[in-house]
Short mmCIF file of C-alpha atoms in Angstrom, two decimals:
data_model
loop_
_atom_site.label_atom_id
_atom_site.label_comp_id
_atom_site.label_asym_id
_atom_site.label_seq_id
_atom_site.Cartn_x
_atom_site.Cartn_y
_atom_site.Cartn_z
CA UNK A 843 -5.03 13.59 23.50
CA UNK A 844 -2.05 13.42 25.58
CA UNK A 845 -2.44 9.68 26.06
CA UNK A 846 -3.36 8.95 22.20
CA UNK A 847 0.20 10.60 21.11
CA UNK A 848 1.90 8.50 23.61
CA UNK A 849 1.66 5.17 21.35
CA UNK A 850 2.14 6.86 17.62
CA UNK A 851 5.90 8.65 19.76
CA UNK A 852 6.76 5.34 20.87
CA UNK A 853 5.84 3.60 17.68
CA UNK A 854 7.82 6.15 15.66
CA UNK A 855 10.63 5.81 18.38
CA UNK A 856 11.19 2.34 17.93
CA UNK A 857 10.71 2.95 13.99
CA UNK A 858 13.29 5.68 13.57
CA UNK A 859 15.81 3.11 15.83
CA UNK A 860 15.69 0.00 13.37
CA UNK A 861 15.09 2.01 9.81
CA UNK A 862 18.51 3.28 10.80
CA UNK A 863 19.43 0.92 12.67
CA UNK A 864 18.86 -1.37 9.21
CA UNK A 865 21.01 1.93 6.75
CA UNK A 866 23.80 0.59 9.44
CA UNK A 867 23.76 -2.88 8.63
CA UNK A 868 24.03 -1.91 4.94
CA UNK A 869 26.93 0.11 4.89
CA UNK A 870 28.43 -2.44 7.41
CA UNK A 871 27.99 -5.20 5.13
CA UNK A 872 28.82 -3.74 2.04
CA UNK A 873 32.19 -2.77 3.75
CA UNK A 874 32.57 -6.05 5.33
CA UNK A 875 31.49 -8.06 1.47
CA UNK A 876 33.89 -5.45 -0.33
CA UNK A 877 36.88 -6.31 1.81
CA UNK A 878 36.11 -9.92 1.43
CA UNK A 879 36.20 -9.47 -1.99
CA UNK A 880 39.57 -7.73 -1.59
CA UNK A 881 41.28 -10.49 0.26
CA UNK A 882 39.85 -13.02 -2.12
CA UNK A 883 41.12 -10.99 -5.52
CA UNK A 884 44.75 -10.23 -3.22
CA UNK A 885 45.19 -14.19 -2.64
CA UNK A 886 44.44 -15.17 -6.14
CA UNK B 280 -46.91 -13.81 -10.41
CA UNK B 281 -46.34 -9.76 -11.61
CA UNK B 282 -44.16 -9.34 -14.22
CA UNK B 283 -41.88 -7.21 -11.84
CA UNK B 284 -41.64 -10.15 -9.53
CA UNK B 285 -40.48 -11.93 -12.83
CA UNK B 286 -36.99 -9.65 -12.41
CA UNK B 287 -35.96 -10.37 -8.65
CA UNK B 288 -33.06 -7.41 -8.64
CA UNK B 289 -35.75 -4.35 -9.16
CA UNK B 290 -38.44 -5.92 -6.33
CA UNK B 291 -36.06 -6.31 -4.04
CA UNK B 292 -34.08 -3.26 -4.60
CA UNK B 293 -37.40 -1.07 -4.06
CA UNK B 294 -38.22 -3.04 -0.64
CA UNK B 295 -35.30 -2.23 1.40
CA UNK B 296 -35.19 1.75 3.02
CA UNK B 297 -35.21 4.51 0.86
CA UNK B 298 -31.36 5.72 2.40
CA UNK B 299 -30.30 1.90 0.89
CA UNK B 300 -31.71 2.24 -2.59
CA UNK B 301 -30.96 6.21 -3.40
CA UNK B 302 -26.91 4.85 -2.56
CA UNK B 303 -27.59 1.24 -4.41
CA UNK B 304 -27.73 3.75 -6.88
CA UNK B 305 -25.28 5.58 -6.92
CA UNK B 306 -22.59 2.90 -6.48
CA UNK B 307 -23.52 1.20 -9.40
CA UNK B 308 -23.31 4.82 -10.94
CA UNK B 309 -19.81 5.31 -9.25
CA UNK B 310 -19.00 1.40 -10.31
CA UNK B 311 -19.49 2.81 -14.22
CA UNK B 312 -17.35 6.25 -13.35
CA UNK B 313 -14.77 3.86 -11.81
CA UNK B 314 -14.83 1.82 -15.14
CA UNK B 315 -14.66 4.61 -17.03
CA UNK B 316 -11.69 6.87 -15.30
CA UNK B 317 -9.92 3.61 -15.13
CA UNK B 318 -10.17 3.45 -19.24
CA UNK B 319 -8.70 6.54 -19.32
CA UNK B 320 -6.26 6.26 -17.18
CA UNK B 321 -7.04 9.07 -14.90
CA UNK B 322 -7.14 6.17 -12.15
CA UNK B 323 -5.03 2.74 -11.66
CA UNK B 324 -7.23 0.12 -14.90
CA UNK B 325 -5.85 -2.79 -13.08
CA UNK B 326 -7.70 -2.12 -10.05
CA UNK B 327 -10.38 0.35 -11.27
CA UNK B 328 -11.91 -1.83 -13.83
CA UNK B 329 -12.36 -5.16 -12.04
CA UNK B 330 -13.47 -3.10 -8.62
CA UNK B 331 -16.00 -0.16 -10.59
CA UNK B 332 -17.59 -3.46 -12.48
CA UNK B 333 -18.16 -5.30 -9.00
CA UNK B 334 -19.26 -2.33 -7.48
CA UNK B 335 -21.70 -2.05 -10.02
CA UNK B 336 -22.87 -5.54 -9.82
CA UNK B 337 -23.06 -6.14 -6.27
CA UNK B 338 -25.28 -3.33 -5.87
CA UNK B 339 -27.41 -4.17 -9.03
CA UNK B 340 -27.87 -7.75 -8.08
CA UNK B 341 -29.74 -8.02 -4.71
CA UNK B 342 -31.98 -10.57 -3.89
CA UNK B 343 -34.15 -11.86 -1.21
CA UNK B 344 -32.37 -15.27 0.40
CA UNK B 345 -33.13 -17.54 3.37
CA UNK B 346 -35.19 -15.47 6.57
CA UNK B 347 -36.34 -13.23 4.08
CA UNK B 348 -33.32 -11.19 4.15
CA UNK B 349 -31.82 -9.85 1.46
CA UNK B 350 -28.21 -10.87 -0.32
CA UNK B 351 -26.57 -11.21 -3.23
CA UNK B 352 -24.89 -14.74 -4.88
CA UNK B 353 -21.32 -12.97 -4.67
CA UNK B 354 -20.19 -12.69 -1.30
CA UNK B 355 -21.25 -12.26 2.07
CA UNK B 356 -18.06 -10.40 4.34
CA UNK B 357 -20.00 -10.94 7.58
CA UNK B 358 -20.04 -14.56 7.92
CA UNK B 359 -18.04 -15.67 11.33
CA UNK B 360 -19.41 -19.44 11.86
CA UNK B 361 -17.55 -22.93 10.66
CA UNK B 362 -21.16 -23.62 9.51
CA UNK B 363 -21.86 -20.81 7.38
CA UNK B 364 -18.53 -20.55 5.80
CA UNK B 365 -18.62 -23.83 4.63
CA UNK B 366 -22.10 -23.22 3.16
CA UNK B 367 -21.83 -20.38 1.54
CA UNK B 368 -18.26 -20.63 -0.09
CA UNK B 369 -20.54 -23.80 -2.18
CA UNK B 370 -23.39 -20.81 -2.61
CA UNK B 371 -21.91 -17.16 -3.40
CA UNK B 372 -19.42 -16.76 -6.05
CA UNK B 373 -16.37 -15.25 -4.52
CA UNK B 374 -17.10 -16.68 -1.06
CA UNK B 375 -13.93 -19.16 -1.39
CA UNK B 376 -11.56 -16.40 -2.51
CA UNK B 377 -12.24 -14.00 0.02
CA UNK B 378 -12.27 -16.66 2.92
CA UNK B 379 -9.18 -18.68 1.45
CA UNK B 380 -7.64 -15.12 0.47
CA UNK B 381 -7.93 -12.28 1.33
CA UNK B 382 -9.80 -12.25 4.69
CA UNK B 383 -6.23 -14.23 5.87
CA UNK B 384 -4.08 -11.67 4.64
CA UNK B 385 -2.80 -14.41 1.87
CA UNK B 386 -3.75 -11.68 -0.92
CA UNK B 387 -1.71 -9.51 0.84
CA UNK B 388 1.48 -11.29 1.13
CA UNK B 389 0.70 -12.09 -2.86
CA UNK B 390 0.76 -8.54 -4.19
CA UNK B 391 3.98 -8.17 -1.79
CA UNK B 392 5.64 -10.78 -3.45
CA UNK B 393 5.15 -8.83 -6.31
CA UNK B 394 6.55 -6.14 -4.82
CA UNK B 395 9.47 -7.75 -4.49
CA UNK B 396 10.00 -9.16 -7.28
CA UNK B 397 9.49 -5.19 -9.10
CA UNK B 398 12.39 -3.82 -6.21
CA UNK B 399 15.79 -3.12 -7.05
CA UNK B 400 17.09 -3.07 -4.24
CA UNK B 401 20.56 -1.46 -5.14
CA UNK B 402 18.59 1.71 -5.15
CA UNK B 403 18.58 1.65 -1.09
CA UNK B 404 22.17 0.17 -0.83
CA UNK B 405 23.65 2.92 -3.12
CA UNK B 406 21.94 5.54 -0.46
CA UNK B 407 20.82 3.99 2.51
CA UNK B 408 20.79 7.33 5.17
CA UNK B 409 18.88 9.46 2.79
CA UNK B 410 17.06 6.99 1.84
CA UNK B 411 15.73 5.97 4.76
CA UNK B 412 15.79 9.11 6.34
CA UNK B 413 13.50 10.47 3.69
CA UNK B 414 11.21 7.25 4.07
CA UNK B 415 10.73 8.53 8.32
CA UNK B 416 9.98 11.53 7.54
CA UNK B 417 6.90 10.19 5.12
CA UNK B 418 5.31 8.27 7.16
CA UNK B 419 4.20 11.68 8.92
CA UNK B 420 0.64 10.52 8.14
CA UNK B 421 0.90 7.10 9.81
CA UNK B 422 1.89 8.82 12.91
CA UNK B 423 0.05 12.25 13.08
CA UNK B 424 -3.10 10.19 11.64
CA UNK B 425 -3.39 8.17 14.98
CA UNK B 426 -4.38 10.93 17.66
CA UNK B 427 -6.41 12.58 15.04
CA UNK B 428 -8.42 9.35 14.94
CA UNK B 429 -8.79 9.56 18.72
CA UNK B 430 -10.32 12.25 19.08
CA UNK B 431 -12.96 11.21 15.95
CA UNK B 432 -13.58 8.24 18.81
CA UNK B 433 -12.42 5.30 16.80
CA UNK B 434 -10.81 2.35 18.91
CA UNK B 435 -6.55 1.81 19.51
CA UNK B 436 -7.06 -0.41 16.61
CA UNK B 437 -8.87 1.15 14.08
CA UNK B 438 -6.85 4.65 14.82
CA UNK B 439 -4.09 2.43 14.05
CA UNK B 440 -5.00 0.92 10.92
CA UNK B 441 -6.65 4.35 9.58
CA UNK B 442 -2.89 5.51 10.55
CA UNK B 443 -1.20 3.13 8.22
CA UNK B 444 -2.80 4.40 5.02
CA UNK B 445 -0.38 7.29 5.46
CA UNK B 446 2.00 4.93 4.02
CA UNK B 447 0.49 4.32 1.59
CA UNK B 448 0.81 0.88 1.01
CA UNK B 449 -2.27 -1.17 0.23
CA UNK B 450 -1.32 -4.75 1.06
CA UNK B 451 0.30 -3.15 4.48
CA UNK B 452 -3.46 -1.52 5.24
CA UNK B 453 -5.28 -4.89 4.13
CA UNK B 454 -2.41 -6.77 6.54
CA UNK B 455 -2.81 -3.75 9.75
CA UNK B 456 -6.77 -4.00 9.32
CA UNK B 457 -7.08 -7.68 10.19
CA UNK B 458 -4.78 -7.93 12.62
CA UNK B 459 -5.95 -4.49 14.28
CA UNK B 460 -9.72 -3.76 13.53
CA UNK B 461 -11.66 -6.61 11.98
CA UNK B 462 -14.63 -4.89 12.38
CA UNK B 463 -13.58 -2.22 9.89
CA UNK B 464 -11.48 -4.19 7.44
CA UNK B 465 -14.15 -3.63 4.40
CA UNK B 466 -13.92 -0.05 5.19
CA UNK B 467 -10.62 0.45 5.67
CA UNK B 468 -9.17 -1.78 2.52
CA UNK B 469 -11.96 -0.07 0.54
CA UNK B 470 -10.65 3.66 1.32
CA UNK B 471 -7.43 2.92 1.70
CA UNK B 472 -7.43 1.69 -2.37
CA UNK B 473 -9.96 4.72 -3.57
CA UNK B 474 -7.43 7.09 -2.03
CA UNK B 475 -4.07 5.27 -3.09
CA UNK B 476 -5.24 5.51 -6.82
CA UNK B 477 -6.20 9.22 -6.35
CA UNK B 478 -2.46 9.82 -4.87
CA UNK B 479 -1.12 9.35 -8.83
CA UNK B 480 -3.13 12.80 -9.37
CA UNK B 481 -2.79 14.48 -5.89
CA UNK B 482 0.67 14.60 -5.55
CA UNK B 483 1.95 16.26 -8.52
CA UNK B 484 -0.05 19.55 -7.30
CA UNK B 485 1.46 18.95 -3.70
CA UNK B 486 4.67 19.52 -5.51
CA UNK B 487 3.65 22.50 -7.00
CA UNK B 488 2.77 23.99 -3.97
CA UNK B 489 5.78 22.89 -1.99
CA UNK B 490 8.62 23.27 -4.04
CA UNK B 491 9.34 26.70 -6.11
CA UNK B 492 9.76 25.93 -9.94
CA UNK B 493 13.67 26.71 -9.56
CA UNK B 494 14.23 24.25 -6.66
CA UNK B 495 12.20 21.33 -8.82
CA UNK B 496 14.46 21.41 -11.85
CA UNK B 497 17.17 21.05 -9.64
CA UNK B 498 20.19 18.34 -10.78
CA UNK B 499 21.53 16.29 -8.43
CA UNK B 500 25.91 15.62 -8.71
CA UNK B 501 27.25 13.08 -7.22
CA UNK B 502 30.49 13.74 -6.01
CA UNK B 503 31.75 10.44 -4.81
CA UNK B 504 32.71 7.67 -7.35
CA UNK B 505 29.27 5.35 -7.93
CA UNK B 506 29.80 1.96 -6.45
CA UNK B 507 27.80 -0.72 -8.30
CA UNK B 508 26.18 -2.99 -6.37
CA UNK B 509 26.54 -6.66 -7.26
CA UNK B 510 23.09 -8.74 -7.31
CA UNK B 511 25.12 -10.91 -3.96
CA UNK B 512 25.56 -7.64 -2.22
CA UNK B 513 21.60 -7.50 -2.50
CA UNK B 514 21.62 -10.59 -1.80
CA UNK B 515 23.32 -11.13 1.63
CA UNK B 516 21.63 -7.61 2.42
CA UNK B 517 18.01 -9.08 1.48
CA UNK B 518 18.63 -12.44 3.32
CA UNK B 519 20.26 -10.70 6.47
CA UNK B 520 17.23 -8.04 7.00
CA UNK B 521 14.50 -10.22 6.18
CA UNK B 522 15.88 -13.32 9.06
CA UNK B 523 16.21 -10.19 11.73
CA UNK B 524 13.16 -8.27 11.37
CA UNK B 525 11.25 -11.43 11.36
CA UNK B 526 12.83 -12.69 14.53
CA UNK B 527 12.02 -8.69 15.85
CA UNK B 528 8.64 -8.66 14.65
CA UNK B 529 7.31 -12.05 14.60
CA UNK B 530 3.88 -10.81 14.01
CA UNK B 531 4.61 -9.04 10.50
CA UNK B 532 6.92 -11.75 9.14
CA UNK B 533 4.71 -13.06 6.76
CA UNK B 534 4.56 -9.55 5.18
CA UNK B 535 8.60 -9.58 5.35
CA UNK B 536 9.10 -12.96 4.29
CA UNK B 537 6.98 -12.38 0.97
CA UNK B 538 8.56 -9.09 0.01
CA UNK B 539 12.50 -10.61 0.59
CA UNK B 540 11.34 -13.32 -0.87
CA UNK B 541 10.59 -11.08 -3.85
CA UNK B 542 14.07 -9.70 -4.07
CA UNK B 543 15.97 -12.60 -3.43
CA UNK B 544 14.16 -14.29 -6.22
CA UNK B 545 14.80 -11.45 -8.09
CA UNK B 546 18.63 -11.46 -6.88
CA UNK B 547 18.91 -14.85 -7.96
CA UNK B 548 17.92 -14.64 -11.05
CA UNK B 549 15.39 -17.94 -11.22
CA UNK B 550 13.35 -16.70 -14.04
CA UNK B 551 11.14 -19.17 -13.70
CA UNK B 552 10.07 -17.84 -10.12
CA UNK B 553 10.26 -14.45 -11.27
CA UNK B 554 8.35 -15.47 -14.27
CA UNK B 555 5.55 -16.80 -11.94
CA UNK B 556 5.07 -14.54 -9.08
CA UNK B 557 5.50 -11.61 -11.73
CA UNK B 558 3.24 -12.52 -14.68
CA UNK B 559 1.39 -15.13 -12.06
CA UNK B 560 0.58 -14.25 -8.31
CA UNK B 561 0.67 -10.23 -8.77
CA UNK B 562 -1.76 -10.23 -11.66
CA UNK B 563 -3.97 -12.76 -10.06
CA UNK B 564 -4.09 -10.85 -6.72
CA UNK B 565 -4.11 -7.12 -8.28
CA UNK B 566 -7.10 -8.67 -10.43
CA UNK B 567 -8.70 -10.28 -7.56
CA UNK B 568 -8.67 -7.50 -5.08
CA UNK B 569 -9.85 -5.08 -7.17
CA UNK B 570 -12.60 -7.28 -7.90
CA UNK B 571 -12.83 -7.76 -4.53
CA UNK B 572 -12.96 -4.23 -3.37
CA UNK B 573 -16.07 -3.25 -5.95
CA UNK B 574 -17.50 -6.36 -4.15
CA UNK B 575 -17.16 -5.37 -0.81
CA UNK B 576 -18.34 -1.73 -1.32
CA UNK B 577 -22.36 -3.04 -0.82
CA UNK B 578 -24.79 -0.39 0.41
CA UNK B 579 -25.42 -1.83 3.36
CA UNK B 580 -21.74 -1.95 4.24
CA UNK B 581 -21.14 1.50 3.14
CA UNK B 582 -23.70 2.75 5.10
CA UNK B 583 -21.85 2.96 8.69
CA UNK B 584 -21.29 6.21 9.83
CA UNK B 585 -17.50 5.11 10.52
CA UNK B 586 -17.25 5.50 6.96
CA UNK B 587 -17.03 9.17 6.72
CA UNK B 588 -14.19 9.55 9.56
CA UNK B 589 -12.42 6.53 7.31
CA UNK B 590 -12.73 8.86 4.43
CA UNK B 591 -11.63 12.03 6.33
CA UNK B 592 -8.71 10.20 7.53
CA UNK B 593 -7.34 8.89 4.94
CA UNK B 594 -7.07 11.91 3.35
CA UNK B 595 -5.69 13.12 6.07
CA UNK B 596 -3.13 10.82 6.19
CA UNK B 597 -1.92 10.76 3.01
CA UNK B 598 -1.79 14.64 2.14
CA UNK B 599 0.31 14.35 5.80
CA UNK B 600 2.82 12.15 4.50
CA UNK B 601 3.08 13.75 1.44
CA UNK B 602 4.29 16.86 2.98
CA UNK B 603 6.57 15.19 5.59
CA UNK B 604 7.89 13.72 2.47
CA UNK B 605 8.74 16.75 0.96
CA UNK B 606 9.74 17.78 4.12
CA UNK B 607 12.35 15.46 4.73
CA UNK B 608 13.64 16.06 0.91
CA UNK B 609 14.49 19.54 2.01
CA UNK B 610 16.73 18.38 4.93
CA UNK B 611 18.75 16.41 2.71
CA UNK B 612 18.81 19.21 0.61
CA UNK B 613 19.85 21.34 3.55
CA UNK B 614 22.24 19.01 4.55
CA UNK B 615 23.81 18.27 1.70
CA UNK B 616 24.30 22.05 0.71
CA UNK B 617 21.74 22.41 -1.28
CA UNK B 618 22.91 19.29 -3.94
CA UNK B 619 19.92 17.78 -3.97
CA UNK B 620 16.04 17.91 -5.23
CA UNK B 621 12.96 17.63 -2.22
CA UNK B 622 10.82 17.26 -5.11
CA UNK B 623 12.47 12.87 -4.44
CA UNK B 624 10.44 13.55 -1.10
CA UNK B 625 7.56 12.71 -2.36
CA UNK B 626 8.49 9.31 -3.37
CA UNK B 627 8.96 8.38 0.56
CA UNK B 628 5.36 7.75 0.36
CA UNK B 629 6.22 4.28 -0.97
CA UNK B 630 3.71 4.05 -3.81
CA UNK B 631 5.73 1.72 -5.56
CA UNK B 632 6.40 2.82 -8.15
CA UNK B 633 3.87 5.70 -8.61
CA UNK B 634 5.23 8.12 -6.85
CA UNK B 635 8.70 7.90 -7.39
CA UNK B 636 7.49 8.08 -11.31
CA UNK B 637 5.01 11.17 -10.31
CA UNK B 638 8.55 12.63 -8.94
CA UNK B 639 10.71 11.87 -11.60
CA UNK B 640 7.80 13.39 -14.30
CA UNK B 641 7.84 16.59 -12.03
CA UNK B 642 11.24 17.55 -11.74
CA UNK B 643 11.65 16.55 -15.80
CA UNK B 644 8.78 19.27 -16.94
CA UNK B 645 11.01 22.08 -15.34
CA UNK B 646 14.23 20.64 -16.27
CA UNK B 647 15.03 17.66 -19.03
CA UNK B 648 18.25 16.91 -18.28
CA UNK B 649 17.32 16.42 -13.91
CA UNK B 650 17.11 12.53 -13.66
CA UNK B 651 16.39 11.80 -10.09
CA UNK B 652 14.84 8.42 -10.52
CA UNK B 653 17.47 5.97 -8.67
CA UNK B 654 17.03 8.47 -5.53
CA UNK B 655 13.00 8.31 -5.49
CA UNK B 656 13.43 4.70 -6.25
CA UNK B 657 15.34 4.47 -3.29
CA UNK B 658 13.41 6.45 -0.34
CA UNK B 659 10.39 4.55 -2.52
CA UNK B 660 11.64 1.25 -1.58
CA UNK B 661 12.14 1.95 1.71
CA UNK B 662 9.06 3.64 2.01
CA UNK B 663 7.84 0.11 1.86
CA UNK B 664 10.20 -1.15 4.48
CA UNK B 665 9.67 1.77 7.34
CA UNK B 666 5.98 1.03 6.26
CA UNK B 667 6.06 -2.23 7.35
CA UNK B 668 8.15 -1.85 10.54
CA UNK B 669 5.79 0.76 11.80
CA UNK B 670 2.79 -1.73 10.68
CA UNK B 671 4.71 -4.44 12.97
CA UNK B 672 5.51 -1.89 15.94
CA UNK B 673 1.65 -0.70 15.56
CA UNK B 674 0.57 -4.49 15.64
CA UNK B 675 3.16 -5.78 19.00
CA UNK B 676 1.72 -2.79 20.54
CA UNK B 677 -1.64 -2.84 20.23
CA UNK B 678 -2.54 -6.32 19.30
#
């Protein structure tokens, strides 16, 4: 039983890291894109 | 020649074991029932009508083939050798579709492309952490069902494939079963799709059971000003996320590519491709998926004792995921100082867009002014992404 819990726990652990990694990626991308757009507008 | 021998289906039917005959008759009538429930709208008609018809046809149309074996002229899912495959592709009506689109996962990818086209990723980009948290809670069934399946005696691969049912994502279940438990591919797919069409009817009761009426009608007030998510932002995210996820989990690269290509085409506004995928690929895949699942419900296949275990595991996985999703909804409700509606949690179970619609419908029954669909669709789409990630991790760890 204990051995069989190991696999899903590992899956969940890696899953949480990757999923929140994607959420962070979204935030960072949005900030970068908006900064880039602002800079371009400023230059124009 | 006796008159009964003229009607091969009847004469063959009664030369089988009594339990097979009984199950065949039950499945013929179950097929009728599925068509009826599909037509009535109780179950998903796009899947259930071809499935019901296929189920009754495959169990009625049995005949003696070579070596006195009882079979049908529709499909044989158990062929393995190249010679047999080539031979039966020219005999069985649906063998080419099964061999060339179903058993290699192509149909799952086509459905996933269609889901990508239908998904507005902007809902995820607007609230990434809320959506992701709910989606992760809604994976409770995908995680907690694994040890239960192991306790019931299933192998690691079969246990993982059965657990993926908790992700409530049909194409993902097909993909996981193909990769991890090809021997149970047929029963797992049938159980998954049967239950997925039932979640639509079952989850409203779960919502009513776990969320009091006064909280169900909660209106979500956005305190921060809303940023419009542009097409370019969605496109850049989809392109980067696709490359990143393929790099991390090459085993699930076909699924990631199919999903994100749908999103990228939608956001690039290539109308001809959008039409091709939405009206062509998606309906082609859904029609044949339903028909194929029906014709795979042959009595001799379903007599496998593992089917009963899968029926139990499927319902456990989907119930746990529903409970997990609502729990996630409550967590966000508390973290945001009660400015959230926990009903959104059910949408974390990624049955796009059914569970999001269920959530909005249940909220509007209590409060006609409450609109939660944007949060629900965000959680819904994140559910697809988290299920794909967890499937990829299971496959990587266990294959």
